[in-house]
mmCIF file of C-alpha atoms and ligand atoms in Angstrom:
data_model
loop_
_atom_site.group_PDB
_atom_site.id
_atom_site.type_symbol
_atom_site.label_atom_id
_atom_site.label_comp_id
_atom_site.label_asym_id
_atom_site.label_seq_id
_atom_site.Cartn_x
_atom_site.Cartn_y
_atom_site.Cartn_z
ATOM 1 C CA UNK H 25 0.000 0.000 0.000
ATOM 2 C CA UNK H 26 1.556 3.518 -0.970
ATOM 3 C CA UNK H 27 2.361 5.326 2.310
ATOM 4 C CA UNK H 28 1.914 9.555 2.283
ATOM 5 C CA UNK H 29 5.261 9.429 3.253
ATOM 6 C CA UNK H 30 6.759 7.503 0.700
ATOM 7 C CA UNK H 31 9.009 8.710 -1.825
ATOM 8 C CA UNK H 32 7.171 8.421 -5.534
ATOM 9 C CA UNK H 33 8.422 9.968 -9.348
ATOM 10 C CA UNK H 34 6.158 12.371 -11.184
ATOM 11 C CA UNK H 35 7.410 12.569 -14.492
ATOM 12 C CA UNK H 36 11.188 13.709 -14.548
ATOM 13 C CA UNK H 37 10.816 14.664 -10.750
ATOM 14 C CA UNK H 38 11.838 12.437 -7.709
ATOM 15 C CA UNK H 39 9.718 13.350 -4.839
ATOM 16 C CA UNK H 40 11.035 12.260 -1.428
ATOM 17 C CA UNK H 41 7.378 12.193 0.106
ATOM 18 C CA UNK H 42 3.155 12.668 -1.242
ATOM 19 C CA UNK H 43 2.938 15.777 0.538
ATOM 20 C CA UNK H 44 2.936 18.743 -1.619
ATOM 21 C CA UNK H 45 3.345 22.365 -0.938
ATOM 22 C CA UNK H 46 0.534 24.082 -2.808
ATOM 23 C CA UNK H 47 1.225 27.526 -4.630
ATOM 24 C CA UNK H 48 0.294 30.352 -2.209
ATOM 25 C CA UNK H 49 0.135 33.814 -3.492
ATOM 26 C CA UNK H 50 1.656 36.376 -0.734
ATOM 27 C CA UNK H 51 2.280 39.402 -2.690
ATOM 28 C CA UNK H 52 6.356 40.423 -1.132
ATOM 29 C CA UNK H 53 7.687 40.680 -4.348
ATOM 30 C CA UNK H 54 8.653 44.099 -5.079
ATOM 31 C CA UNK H 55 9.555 45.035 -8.399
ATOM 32 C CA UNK H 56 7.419 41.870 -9.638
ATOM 33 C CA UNK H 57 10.929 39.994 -8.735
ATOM 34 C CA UNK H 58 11.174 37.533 -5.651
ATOM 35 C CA UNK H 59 13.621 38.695 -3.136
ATOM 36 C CA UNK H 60 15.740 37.647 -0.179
ATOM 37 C CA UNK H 61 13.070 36.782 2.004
ATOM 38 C CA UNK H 62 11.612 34.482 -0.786
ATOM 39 C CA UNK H 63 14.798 32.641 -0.823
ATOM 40 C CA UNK H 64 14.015 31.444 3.235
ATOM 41 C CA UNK H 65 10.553 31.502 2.771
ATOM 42 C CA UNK H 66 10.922 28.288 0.460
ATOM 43 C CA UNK H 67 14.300 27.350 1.487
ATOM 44 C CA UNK H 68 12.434 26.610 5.195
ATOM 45 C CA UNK H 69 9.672 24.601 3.168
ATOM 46 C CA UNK H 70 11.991 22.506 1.509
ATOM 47 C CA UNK H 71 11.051 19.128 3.078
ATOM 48 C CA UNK H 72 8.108 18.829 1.314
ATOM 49 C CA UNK H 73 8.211 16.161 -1.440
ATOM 50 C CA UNK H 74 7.132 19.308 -3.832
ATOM 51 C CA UNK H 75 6.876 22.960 -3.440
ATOM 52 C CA UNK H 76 4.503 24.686 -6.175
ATOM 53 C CA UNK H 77 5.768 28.219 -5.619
ATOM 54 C CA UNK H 78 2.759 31.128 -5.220
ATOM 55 C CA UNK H 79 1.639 31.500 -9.176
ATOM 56 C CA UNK H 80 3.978 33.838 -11.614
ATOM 57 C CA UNK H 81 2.927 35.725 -14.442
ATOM 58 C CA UNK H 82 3.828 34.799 -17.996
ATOM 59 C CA UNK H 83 4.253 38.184 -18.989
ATOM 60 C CA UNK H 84 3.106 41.635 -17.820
ATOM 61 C CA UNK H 85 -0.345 41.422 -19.150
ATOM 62 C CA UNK H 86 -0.643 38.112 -17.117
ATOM 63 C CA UNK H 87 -0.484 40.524 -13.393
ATOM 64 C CA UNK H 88 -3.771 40.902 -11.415
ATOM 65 C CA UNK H 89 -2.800 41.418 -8.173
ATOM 66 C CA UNK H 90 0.036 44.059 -6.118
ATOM 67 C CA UNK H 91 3.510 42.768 -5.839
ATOM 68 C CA UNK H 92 3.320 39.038 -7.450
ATOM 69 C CA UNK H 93 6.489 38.008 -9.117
ATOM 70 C CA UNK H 94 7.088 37.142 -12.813
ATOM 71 C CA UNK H 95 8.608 34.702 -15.125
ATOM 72 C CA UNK H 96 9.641 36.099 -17.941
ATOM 73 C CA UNK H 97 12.896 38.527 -18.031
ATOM 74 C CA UNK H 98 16.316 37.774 -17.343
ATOM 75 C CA UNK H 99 16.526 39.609 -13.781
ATOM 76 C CA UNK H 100 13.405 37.264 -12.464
ATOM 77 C CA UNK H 101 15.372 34.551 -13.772
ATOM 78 C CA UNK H 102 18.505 35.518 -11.479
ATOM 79 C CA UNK H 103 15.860 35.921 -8.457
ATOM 80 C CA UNK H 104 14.300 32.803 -8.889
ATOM 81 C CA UNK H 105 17.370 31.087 -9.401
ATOM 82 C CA UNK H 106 18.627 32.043 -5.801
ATOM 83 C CA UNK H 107 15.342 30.429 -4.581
ATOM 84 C CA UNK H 108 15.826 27.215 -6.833
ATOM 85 C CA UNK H 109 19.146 26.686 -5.129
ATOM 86 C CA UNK H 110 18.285 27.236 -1.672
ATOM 87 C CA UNK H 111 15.788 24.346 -2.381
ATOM 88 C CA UNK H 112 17.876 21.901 -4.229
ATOM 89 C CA UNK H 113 20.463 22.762 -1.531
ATOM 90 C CA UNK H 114 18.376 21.651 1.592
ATOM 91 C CA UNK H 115 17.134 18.906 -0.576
ATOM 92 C CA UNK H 116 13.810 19.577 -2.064
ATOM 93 C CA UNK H 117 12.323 19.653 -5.308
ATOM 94 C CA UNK H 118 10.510 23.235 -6.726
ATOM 95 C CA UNK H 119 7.635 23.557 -9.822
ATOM 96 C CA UNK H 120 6.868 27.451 -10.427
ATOM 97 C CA UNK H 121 3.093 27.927 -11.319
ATOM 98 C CA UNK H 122 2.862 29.573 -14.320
ATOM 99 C CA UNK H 123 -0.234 32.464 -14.289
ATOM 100 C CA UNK H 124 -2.325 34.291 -16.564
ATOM 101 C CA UNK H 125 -4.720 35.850 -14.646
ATOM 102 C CA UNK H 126 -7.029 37.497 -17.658
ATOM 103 C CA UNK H 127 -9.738 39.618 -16.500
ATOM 104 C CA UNK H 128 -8.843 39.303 -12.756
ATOM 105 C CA UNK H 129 -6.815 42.449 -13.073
ATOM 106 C CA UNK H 130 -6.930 46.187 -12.447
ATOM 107 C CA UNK H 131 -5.231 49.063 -14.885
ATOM 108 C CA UNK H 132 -2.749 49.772 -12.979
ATOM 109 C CA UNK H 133 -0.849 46.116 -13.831
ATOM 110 C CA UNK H 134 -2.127 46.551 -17.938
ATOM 111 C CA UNK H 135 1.463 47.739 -20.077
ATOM 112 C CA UNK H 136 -0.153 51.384 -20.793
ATOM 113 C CA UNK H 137 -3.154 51.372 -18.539
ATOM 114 C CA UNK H 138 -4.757 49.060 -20.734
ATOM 115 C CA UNK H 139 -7.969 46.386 -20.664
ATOM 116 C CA UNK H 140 -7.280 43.111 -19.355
ATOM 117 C CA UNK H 141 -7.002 40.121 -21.689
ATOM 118 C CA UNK H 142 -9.970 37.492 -21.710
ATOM 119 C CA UNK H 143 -12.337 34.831 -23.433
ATOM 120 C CA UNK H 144 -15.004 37.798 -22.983
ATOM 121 C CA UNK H 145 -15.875 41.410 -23.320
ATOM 122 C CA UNK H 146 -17.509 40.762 -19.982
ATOM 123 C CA UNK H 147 -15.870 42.141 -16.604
ATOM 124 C CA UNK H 148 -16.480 39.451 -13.414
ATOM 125 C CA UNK H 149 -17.962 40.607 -10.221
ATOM 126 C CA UNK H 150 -14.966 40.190 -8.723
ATOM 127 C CA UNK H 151 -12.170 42.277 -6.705
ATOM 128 C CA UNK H 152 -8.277 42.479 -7.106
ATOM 129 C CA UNK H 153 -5.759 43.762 -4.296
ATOM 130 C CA UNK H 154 -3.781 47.369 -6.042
ATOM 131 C CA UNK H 155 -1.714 49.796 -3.692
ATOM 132 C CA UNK H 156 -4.858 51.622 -2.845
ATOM 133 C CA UNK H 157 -6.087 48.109 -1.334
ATOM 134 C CA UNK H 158 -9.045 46.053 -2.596
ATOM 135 C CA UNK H 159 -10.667 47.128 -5.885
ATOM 136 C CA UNK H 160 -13.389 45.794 -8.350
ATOM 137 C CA UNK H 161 -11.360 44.158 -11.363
ATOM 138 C CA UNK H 162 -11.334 45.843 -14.461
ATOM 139 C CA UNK H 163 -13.743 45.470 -17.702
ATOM 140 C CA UNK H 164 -11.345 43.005 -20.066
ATOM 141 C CA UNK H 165 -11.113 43.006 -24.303
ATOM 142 C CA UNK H 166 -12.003 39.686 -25.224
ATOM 143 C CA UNK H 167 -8.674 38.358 -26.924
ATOM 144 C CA UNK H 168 -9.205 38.546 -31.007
ATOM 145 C CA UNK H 169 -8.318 35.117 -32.328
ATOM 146 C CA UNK H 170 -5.478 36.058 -34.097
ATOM 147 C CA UNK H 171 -3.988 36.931 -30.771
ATOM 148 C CA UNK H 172 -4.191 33.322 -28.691
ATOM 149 C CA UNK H 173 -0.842 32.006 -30.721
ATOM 150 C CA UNK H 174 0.779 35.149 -28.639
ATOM 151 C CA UNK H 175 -0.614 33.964 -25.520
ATOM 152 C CA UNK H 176 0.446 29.683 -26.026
ATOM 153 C CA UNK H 177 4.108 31.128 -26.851
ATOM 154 C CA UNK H 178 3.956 33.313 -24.050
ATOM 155 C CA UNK H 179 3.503 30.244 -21.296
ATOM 156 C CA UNK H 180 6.257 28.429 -23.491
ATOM 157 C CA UNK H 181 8.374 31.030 -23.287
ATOM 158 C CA UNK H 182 8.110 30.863 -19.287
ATOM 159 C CA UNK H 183 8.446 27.732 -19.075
ATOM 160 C CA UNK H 184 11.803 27.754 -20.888
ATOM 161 C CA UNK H 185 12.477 30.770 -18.262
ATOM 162 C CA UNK H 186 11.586 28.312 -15.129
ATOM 163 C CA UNK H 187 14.197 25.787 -16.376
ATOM 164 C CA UNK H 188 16.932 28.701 -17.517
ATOM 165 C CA UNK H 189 15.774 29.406 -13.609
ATOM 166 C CA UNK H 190 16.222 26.094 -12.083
ATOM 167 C CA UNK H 191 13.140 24.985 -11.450
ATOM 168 C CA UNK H 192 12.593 21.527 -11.867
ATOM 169 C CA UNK H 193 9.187 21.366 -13.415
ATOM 170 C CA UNK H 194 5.881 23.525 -13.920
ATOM 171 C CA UNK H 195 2.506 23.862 -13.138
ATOM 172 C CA UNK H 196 0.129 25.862 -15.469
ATOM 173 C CA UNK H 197 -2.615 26.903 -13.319
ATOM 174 C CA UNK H 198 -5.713 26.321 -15.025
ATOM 175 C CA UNK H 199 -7.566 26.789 -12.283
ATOM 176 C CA UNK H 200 -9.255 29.904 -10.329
ATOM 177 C CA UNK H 201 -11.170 31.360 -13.092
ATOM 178 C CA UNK H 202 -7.754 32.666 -14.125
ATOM 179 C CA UNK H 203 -7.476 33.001 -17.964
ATOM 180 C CA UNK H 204 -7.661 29.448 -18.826
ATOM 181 C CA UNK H 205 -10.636 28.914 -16.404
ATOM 182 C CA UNK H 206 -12.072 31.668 -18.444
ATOM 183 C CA UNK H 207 -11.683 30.007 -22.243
ATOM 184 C CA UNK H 208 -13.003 26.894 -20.345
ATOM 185 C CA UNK H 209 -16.129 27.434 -18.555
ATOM 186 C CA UNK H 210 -19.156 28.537 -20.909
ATOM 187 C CA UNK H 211 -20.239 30.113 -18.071
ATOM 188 C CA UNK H 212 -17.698 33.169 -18.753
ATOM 189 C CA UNK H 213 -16.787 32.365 -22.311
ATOM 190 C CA UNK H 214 -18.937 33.869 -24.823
ATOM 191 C CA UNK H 215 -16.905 33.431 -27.966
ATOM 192 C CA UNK H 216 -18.439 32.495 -31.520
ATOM 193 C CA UNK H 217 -14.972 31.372 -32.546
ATOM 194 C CA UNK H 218 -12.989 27.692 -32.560
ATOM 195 C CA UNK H 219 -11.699 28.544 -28.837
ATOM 196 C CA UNK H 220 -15.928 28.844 -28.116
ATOM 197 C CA UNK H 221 -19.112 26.890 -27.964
ATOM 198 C CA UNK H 222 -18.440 23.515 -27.621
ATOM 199 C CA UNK H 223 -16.772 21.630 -24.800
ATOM 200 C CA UNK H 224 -13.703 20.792 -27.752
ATOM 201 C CA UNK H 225 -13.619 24.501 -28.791
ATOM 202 C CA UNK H 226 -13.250 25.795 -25.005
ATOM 203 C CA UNK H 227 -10.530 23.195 -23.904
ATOM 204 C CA UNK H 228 -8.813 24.270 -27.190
ATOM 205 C CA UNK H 229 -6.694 26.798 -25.761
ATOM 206 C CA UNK H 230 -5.648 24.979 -22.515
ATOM 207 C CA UNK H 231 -4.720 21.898 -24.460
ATOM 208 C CA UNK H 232 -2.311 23.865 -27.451
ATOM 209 C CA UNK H 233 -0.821 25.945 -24.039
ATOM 210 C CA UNK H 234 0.307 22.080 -22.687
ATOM 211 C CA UNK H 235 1.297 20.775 -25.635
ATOM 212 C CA UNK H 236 3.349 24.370 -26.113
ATOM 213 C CA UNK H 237 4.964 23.863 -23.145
ATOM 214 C CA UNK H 238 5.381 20.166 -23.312
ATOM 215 C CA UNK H 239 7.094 20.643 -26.595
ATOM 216 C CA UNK H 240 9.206 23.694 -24.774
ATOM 217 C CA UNK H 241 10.632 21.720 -21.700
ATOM 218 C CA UNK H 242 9.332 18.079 -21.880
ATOM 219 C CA UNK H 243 6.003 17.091 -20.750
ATOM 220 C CA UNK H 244 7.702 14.950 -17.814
ATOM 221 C CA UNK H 245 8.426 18.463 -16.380
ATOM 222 C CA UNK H 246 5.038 19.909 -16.725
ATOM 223 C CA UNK H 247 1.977 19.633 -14.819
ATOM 224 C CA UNK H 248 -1.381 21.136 -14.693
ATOM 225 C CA UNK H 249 -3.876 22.181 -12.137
ATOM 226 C CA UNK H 250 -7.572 22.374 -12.571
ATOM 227 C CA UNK H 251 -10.342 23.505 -9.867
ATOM 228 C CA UNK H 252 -13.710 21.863 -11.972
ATOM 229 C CA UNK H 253 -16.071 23.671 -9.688
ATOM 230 C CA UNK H 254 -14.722 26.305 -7.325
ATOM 231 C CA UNK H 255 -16.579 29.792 -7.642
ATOM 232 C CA UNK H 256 -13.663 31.908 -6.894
ATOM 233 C CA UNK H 257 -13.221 35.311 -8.951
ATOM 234 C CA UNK H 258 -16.868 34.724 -10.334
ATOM 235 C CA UNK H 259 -16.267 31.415 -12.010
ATOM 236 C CA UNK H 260 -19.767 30.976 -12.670
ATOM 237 C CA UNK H 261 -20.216 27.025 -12.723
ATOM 238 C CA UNK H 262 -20.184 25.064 -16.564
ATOM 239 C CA UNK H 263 -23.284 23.908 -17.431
ATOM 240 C CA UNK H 264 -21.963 20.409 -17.803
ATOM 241 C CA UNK H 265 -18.252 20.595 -15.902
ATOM 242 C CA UNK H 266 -18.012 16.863 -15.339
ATOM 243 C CA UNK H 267 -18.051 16.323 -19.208
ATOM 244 C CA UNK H 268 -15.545 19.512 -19.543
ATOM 245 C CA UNK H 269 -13.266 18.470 -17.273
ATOM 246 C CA UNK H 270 -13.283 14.638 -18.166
ATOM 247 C CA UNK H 271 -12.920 15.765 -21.960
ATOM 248 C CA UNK H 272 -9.575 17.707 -21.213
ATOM 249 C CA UNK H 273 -8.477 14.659 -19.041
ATOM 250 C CA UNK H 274 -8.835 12.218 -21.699
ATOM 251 C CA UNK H 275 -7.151 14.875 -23.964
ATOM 252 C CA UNK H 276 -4.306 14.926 -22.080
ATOM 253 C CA UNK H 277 -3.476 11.158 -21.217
ATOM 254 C CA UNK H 278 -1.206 10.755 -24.539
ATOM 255 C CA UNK H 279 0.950 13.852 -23.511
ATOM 256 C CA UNK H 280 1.943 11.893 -20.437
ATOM 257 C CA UNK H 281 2.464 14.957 -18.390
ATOM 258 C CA UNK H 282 4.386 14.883 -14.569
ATOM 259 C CA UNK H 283 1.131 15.633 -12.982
ATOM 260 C CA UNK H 284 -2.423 16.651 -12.670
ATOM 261 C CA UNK H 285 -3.197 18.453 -9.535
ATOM 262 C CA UNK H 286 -7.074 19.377 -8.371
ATOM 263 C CA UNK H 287 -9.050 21.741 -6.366
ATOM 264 C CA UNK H 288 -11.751 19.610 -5.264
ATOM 265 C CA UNK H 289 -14.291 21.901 -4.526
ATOM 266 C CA UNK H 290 -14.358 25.519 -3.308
ATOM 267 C CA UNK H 291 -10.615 26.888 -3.217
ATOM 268 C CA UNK H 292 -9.918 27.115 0.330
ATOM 269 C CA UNK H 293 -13.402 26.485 1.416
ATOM 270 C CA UNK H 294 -15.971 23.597 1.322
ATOM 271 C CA UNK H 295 -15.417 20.568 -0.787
ATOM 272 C CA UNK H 296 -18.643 19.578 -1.120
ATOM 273 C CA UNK H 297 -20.131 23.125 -3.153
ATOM 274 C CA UNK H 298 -21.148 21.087 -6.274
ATOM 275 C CA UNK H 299 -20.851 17.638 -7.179
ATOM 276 C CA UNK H 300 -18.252 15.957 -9.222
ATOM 277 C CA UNK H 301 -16.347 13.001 -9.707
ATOM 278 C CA UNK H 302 -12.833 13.136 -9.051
ATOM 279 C CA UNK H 303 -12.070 9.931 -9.623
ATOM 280 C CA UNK H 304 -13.160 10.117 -13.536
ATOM 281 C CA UNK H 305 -10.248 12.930 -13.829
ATOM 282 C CA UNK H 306 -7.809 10.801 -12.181
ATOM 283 C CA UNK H 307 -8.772 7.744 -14.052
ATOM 284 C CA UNK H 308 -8.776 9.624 -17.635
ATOM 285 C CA UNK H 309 -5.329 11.407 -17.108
ATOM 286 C CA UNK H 310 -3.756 8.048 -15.914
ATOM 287 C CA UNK H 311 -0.863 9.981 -14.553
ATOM 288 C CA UNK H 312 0.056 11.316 -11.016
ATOM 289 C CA UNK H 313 -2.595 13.122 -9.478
ATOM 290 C CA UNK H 314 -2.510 15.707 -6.916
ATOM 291 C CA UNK H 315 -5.613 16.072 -4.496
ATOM 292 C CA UNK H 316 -5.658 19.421 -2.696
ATOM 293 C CA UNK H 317 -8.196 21.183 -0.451
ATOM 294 C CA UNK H 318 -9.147 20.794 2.914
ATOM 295 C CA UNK H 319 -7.508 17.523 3.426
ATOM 296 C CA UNK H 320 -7.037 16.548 6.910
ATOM 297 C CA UNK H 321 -3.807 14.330 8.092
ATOM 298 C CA UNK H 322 -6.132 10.918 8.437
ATOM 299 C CA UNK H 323 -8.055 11.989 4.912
ATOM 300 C CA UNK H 324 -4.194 13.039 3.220
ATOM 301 C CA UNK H 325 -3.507 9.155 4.252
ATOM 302 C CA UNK H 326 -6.234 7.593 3.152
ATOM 303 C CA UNK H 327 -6.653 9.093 0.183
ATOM 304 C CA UNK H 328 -2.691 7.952 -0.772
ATOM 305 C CA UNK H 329 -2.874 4.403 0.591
ATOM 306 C CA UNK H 330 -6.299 3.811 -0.957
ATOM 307 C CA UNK H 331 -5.113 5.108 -4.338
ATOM 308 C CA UNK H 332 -7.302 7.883 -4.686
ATOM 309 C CA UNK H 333 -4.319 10.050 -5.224
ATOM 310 C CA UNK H 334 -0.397 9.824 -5.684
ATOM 311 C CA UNK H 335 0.118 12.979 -3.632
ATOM 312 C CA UNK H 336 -1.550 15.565 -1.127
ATOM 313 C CA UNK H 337 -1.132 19.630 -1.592
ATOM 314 C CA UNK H 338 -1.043 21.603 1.736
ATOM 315 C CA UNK H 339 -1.902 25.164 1.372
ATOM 316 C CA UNK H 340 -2.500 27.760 4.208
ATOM 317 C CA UNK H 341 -1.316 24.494 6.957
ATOM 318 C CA UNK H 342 2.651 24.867 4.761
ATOM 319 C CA UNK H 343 2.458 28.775 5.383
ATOM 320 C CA UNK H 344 2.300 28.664 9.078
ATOM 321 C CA UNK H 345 4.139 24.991 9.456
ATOM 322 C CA UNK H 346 7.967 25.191 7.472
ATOM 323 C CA UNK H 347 7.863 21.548 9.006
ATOM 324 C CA UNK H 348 4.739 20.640 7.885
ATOM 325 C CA UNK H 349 6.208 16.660 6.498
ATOM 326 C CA UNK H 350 7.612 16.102 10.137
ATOM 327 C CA UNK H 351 4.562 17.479 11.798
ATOM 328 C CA UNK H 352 2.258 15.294 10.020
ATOM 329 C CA UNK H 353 4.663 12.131 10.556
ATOM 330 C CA UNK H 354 4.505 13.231 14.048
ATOM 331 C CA UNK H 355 1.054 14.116 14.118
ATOM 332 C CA UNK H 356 2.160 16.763 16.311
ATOM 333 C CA UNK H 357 -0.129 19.337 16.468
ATOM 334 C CA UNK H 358 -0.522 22.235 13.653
ATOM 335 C CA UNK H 359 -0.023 26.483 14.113
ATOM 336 C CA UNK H 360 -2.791 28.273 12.915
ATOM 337 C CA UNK H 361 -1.771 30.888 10.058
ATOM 338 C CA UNK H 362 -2.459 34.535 10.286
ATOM 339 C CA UNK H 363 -4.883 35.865 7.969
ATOM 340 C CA UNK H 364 -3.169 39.921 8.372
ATOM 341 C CA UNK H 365 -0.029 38.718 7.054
ATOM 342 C CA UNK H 366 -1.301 36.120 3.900
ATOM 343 C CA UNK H 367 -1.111 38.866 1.555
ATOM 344 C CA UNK H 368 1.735 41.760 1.350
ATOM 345 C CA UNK H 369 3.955 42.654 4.126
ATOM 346 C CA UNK H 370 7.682 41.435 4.903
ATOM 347 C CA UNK H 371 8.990 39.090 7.306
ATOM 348 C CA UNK H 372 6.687 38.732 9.709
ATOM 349 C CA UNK H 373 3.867 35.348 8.933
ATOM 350 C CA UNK H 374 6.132 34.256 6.202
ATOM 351 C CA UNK H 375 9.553 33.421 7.511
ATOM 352 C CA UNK H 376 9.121 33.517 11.370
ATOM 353 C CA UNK H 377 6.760 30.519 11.556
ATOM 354 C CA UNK H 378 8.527 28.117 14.000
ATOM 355 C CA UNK H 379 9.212 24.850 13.636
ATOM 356 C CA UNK H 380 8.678 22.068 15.840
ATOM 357 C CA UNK H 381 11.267 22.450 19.047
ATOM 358 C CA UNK H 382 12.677 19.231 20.113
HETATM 359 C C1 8OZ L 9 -5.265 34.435 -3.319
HETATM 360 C C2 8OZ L 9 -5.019 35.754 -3.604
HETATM 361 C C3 8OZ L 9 -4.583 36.110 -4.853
HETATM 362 C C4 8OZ L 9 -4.414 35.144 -5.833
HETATM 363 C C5 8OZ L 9 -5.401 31.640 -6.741
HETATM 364 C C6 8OZ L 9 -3.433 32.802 -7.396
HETATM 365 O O1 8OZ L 9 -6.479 31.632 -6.123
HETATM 366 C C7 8OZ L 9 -4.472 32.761 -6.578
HETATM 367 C C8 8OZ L 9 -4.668 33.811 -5.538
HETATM 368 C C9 8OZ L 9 -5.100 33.467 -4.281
HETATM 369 O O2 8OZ L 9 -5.106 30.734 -7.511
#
């Protein structure tokens, strides 16, 4: 029976245990470049089996949200690279999450002030974090199709930045009602075009952005993660998501990709907010599959030793527990994390978490 704490391969990566850190947004990267705190921050995390660092934008278009870092020019390749090492150093493994946020943006991140970039004309009901705090997104230009060829080489061209950065795989976050949540979900996408309508049209551009990147860097370095029903940033739910989401499964079994990792259910909130069948994904993709949200240490285990999943992400539980892999093997008991210091701020609730005294 697999064991949570087992070692097990996604892909091209060696994973020394199931337990996954999941990507975290926390907004401390000035100058859209990680810094020295960033370097701790992960280097203290490093005994998870995988750390999916907080999600990075593609380009500059791809920015929603205050002080997130990117992946794309040659000085955020130097600053992730100092974070890469620490990792490898202490003996962990490190996937950036590669992010497109589309119409979950604000102005002030567009190049020139700019619309945000979507599947649709139409803004969400949603709100974005600027310097002058929290703000309604703006109203996005629906990309033309001529343009979605610049946004598939965009992702491949960070994904060929993560490696030139050390990382040693990626996820593209498909998840979120980001951008490719957007294209997906006909609840959002309006298009009359091949990348709208049917279920085939709307996985369309997820599916070329894999194969882009599989092509770029090898698809045993690239993983994906989906969230099939969370509302989050007014991702409306698909009129049929089970057959969406079991459709781009199936699609991408033959590309034999590192990993699929799921939200199941409402991103950090209930699991149970509309029904679906895991399982089908899993089963469709054949390859490693990441469950994350809400697990508990006894549901983490089961769900690994009954096969239900190759691996476990830990979200909020990895922010306020470096140790979180010896904690759970322990099952000592967990710190809470701070809600005032998630999002923005220095030092303080990201690198001064303690870990377990002996
Ligand atoms: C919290 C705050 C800002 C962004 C996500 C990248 O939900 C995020 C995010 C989360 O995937």
């Amino acid at each position: 029976m697999p064991n949570l704490f087992d070692p097990v391969q996604f892909g091209a990566v060696s994973l020394a245990n199931r337990i996954v850190m999941a990507p975290l947004t926390r907004n401390r990267s000035r100058g859209l470049v990680p810094g020295p705190l960033a370097v701790e921050y992960y280097r203290q995390r490093a005994t998870a089996g995988l750390i999916i660092s907080e999600g990075a934008q593609i380009a500059p278009e791809g920015q929603g949200y205050l002080d997130t870092p990117g992946i794309y020019s040659p000085e955020q390749i130097a600053a992730w690279k100092q974070v890469t090492d620490a990792v490898h150093q202490a003996g962990g493994k490190i996937a950036v999450q590669l992010w497109h946020v589309g119409r979950i943006s604000h102005a002030d991140f567009q190049p020139g002030g700019g619309k945000p970039l979507s599947s649709t004309d139409k803004p969400a009901q949603s709100k974005t974090f600027t310097k002058d705090g929290f703000v309604d997104v703006a109203a996005p230009r629906a990309l033309k199709l001529d343009e979605l060829p610049s946004i598939v080489q965009a992702f491949a061209h960070a994904a060929k930045a993560a490696m030139a950065a050390g990382f040693d795989a990626v996820e593209v976050h498909g998840a979120n009602g980001y951008l490719l949540d957007q294209f997906l979900r006909d609840s959002i996408n309006d298009r009359t075009d091949a990348y709208g309508g049917s279920i085939e049209n709307r996985a369309r551009l997820l599916l070329e952005v894999m194969q882009a990147i599989a092509a770029a860097i090898g698809a045993d370095r690239t993983g994906l993660r989906l969230s099939p029903v969370t509302p989050v940033n007014d991702a409306g739910q698909d009129s049929d998501a089970q057959a969406l989401f079991n459709h781009v499964a199936e699609q991408l079994a033959p590309l034999k990709l590192a990993f699929l990792h799921v939200i199941e259910g409402q991103t950090g909130g209930p699991r149970d907010v509309a029904p679906f069948d895991y399982d089908a994904l899993r089963t469709r993709f054949k390859g490693p599959y990441i469950a994350n949200n809400g697990y508990t240490r006894d549901m983490a285990l089961a769900a690994v030793a009954e096969g239900r999943a190759d691996a476990v992400a830990f979200g909020r539980s990895f922010i306020s527990n470096p140790d979180l892999v010896r904690r759970l093997k322990l099952n000592a008991p967990l710190e809470k994390a701070h809600s005032a210091t998630m999002y923005g701020g220095g030092a303080e609730g990201y690198t001064d978490y303690p870990t377990l005294s002996d």
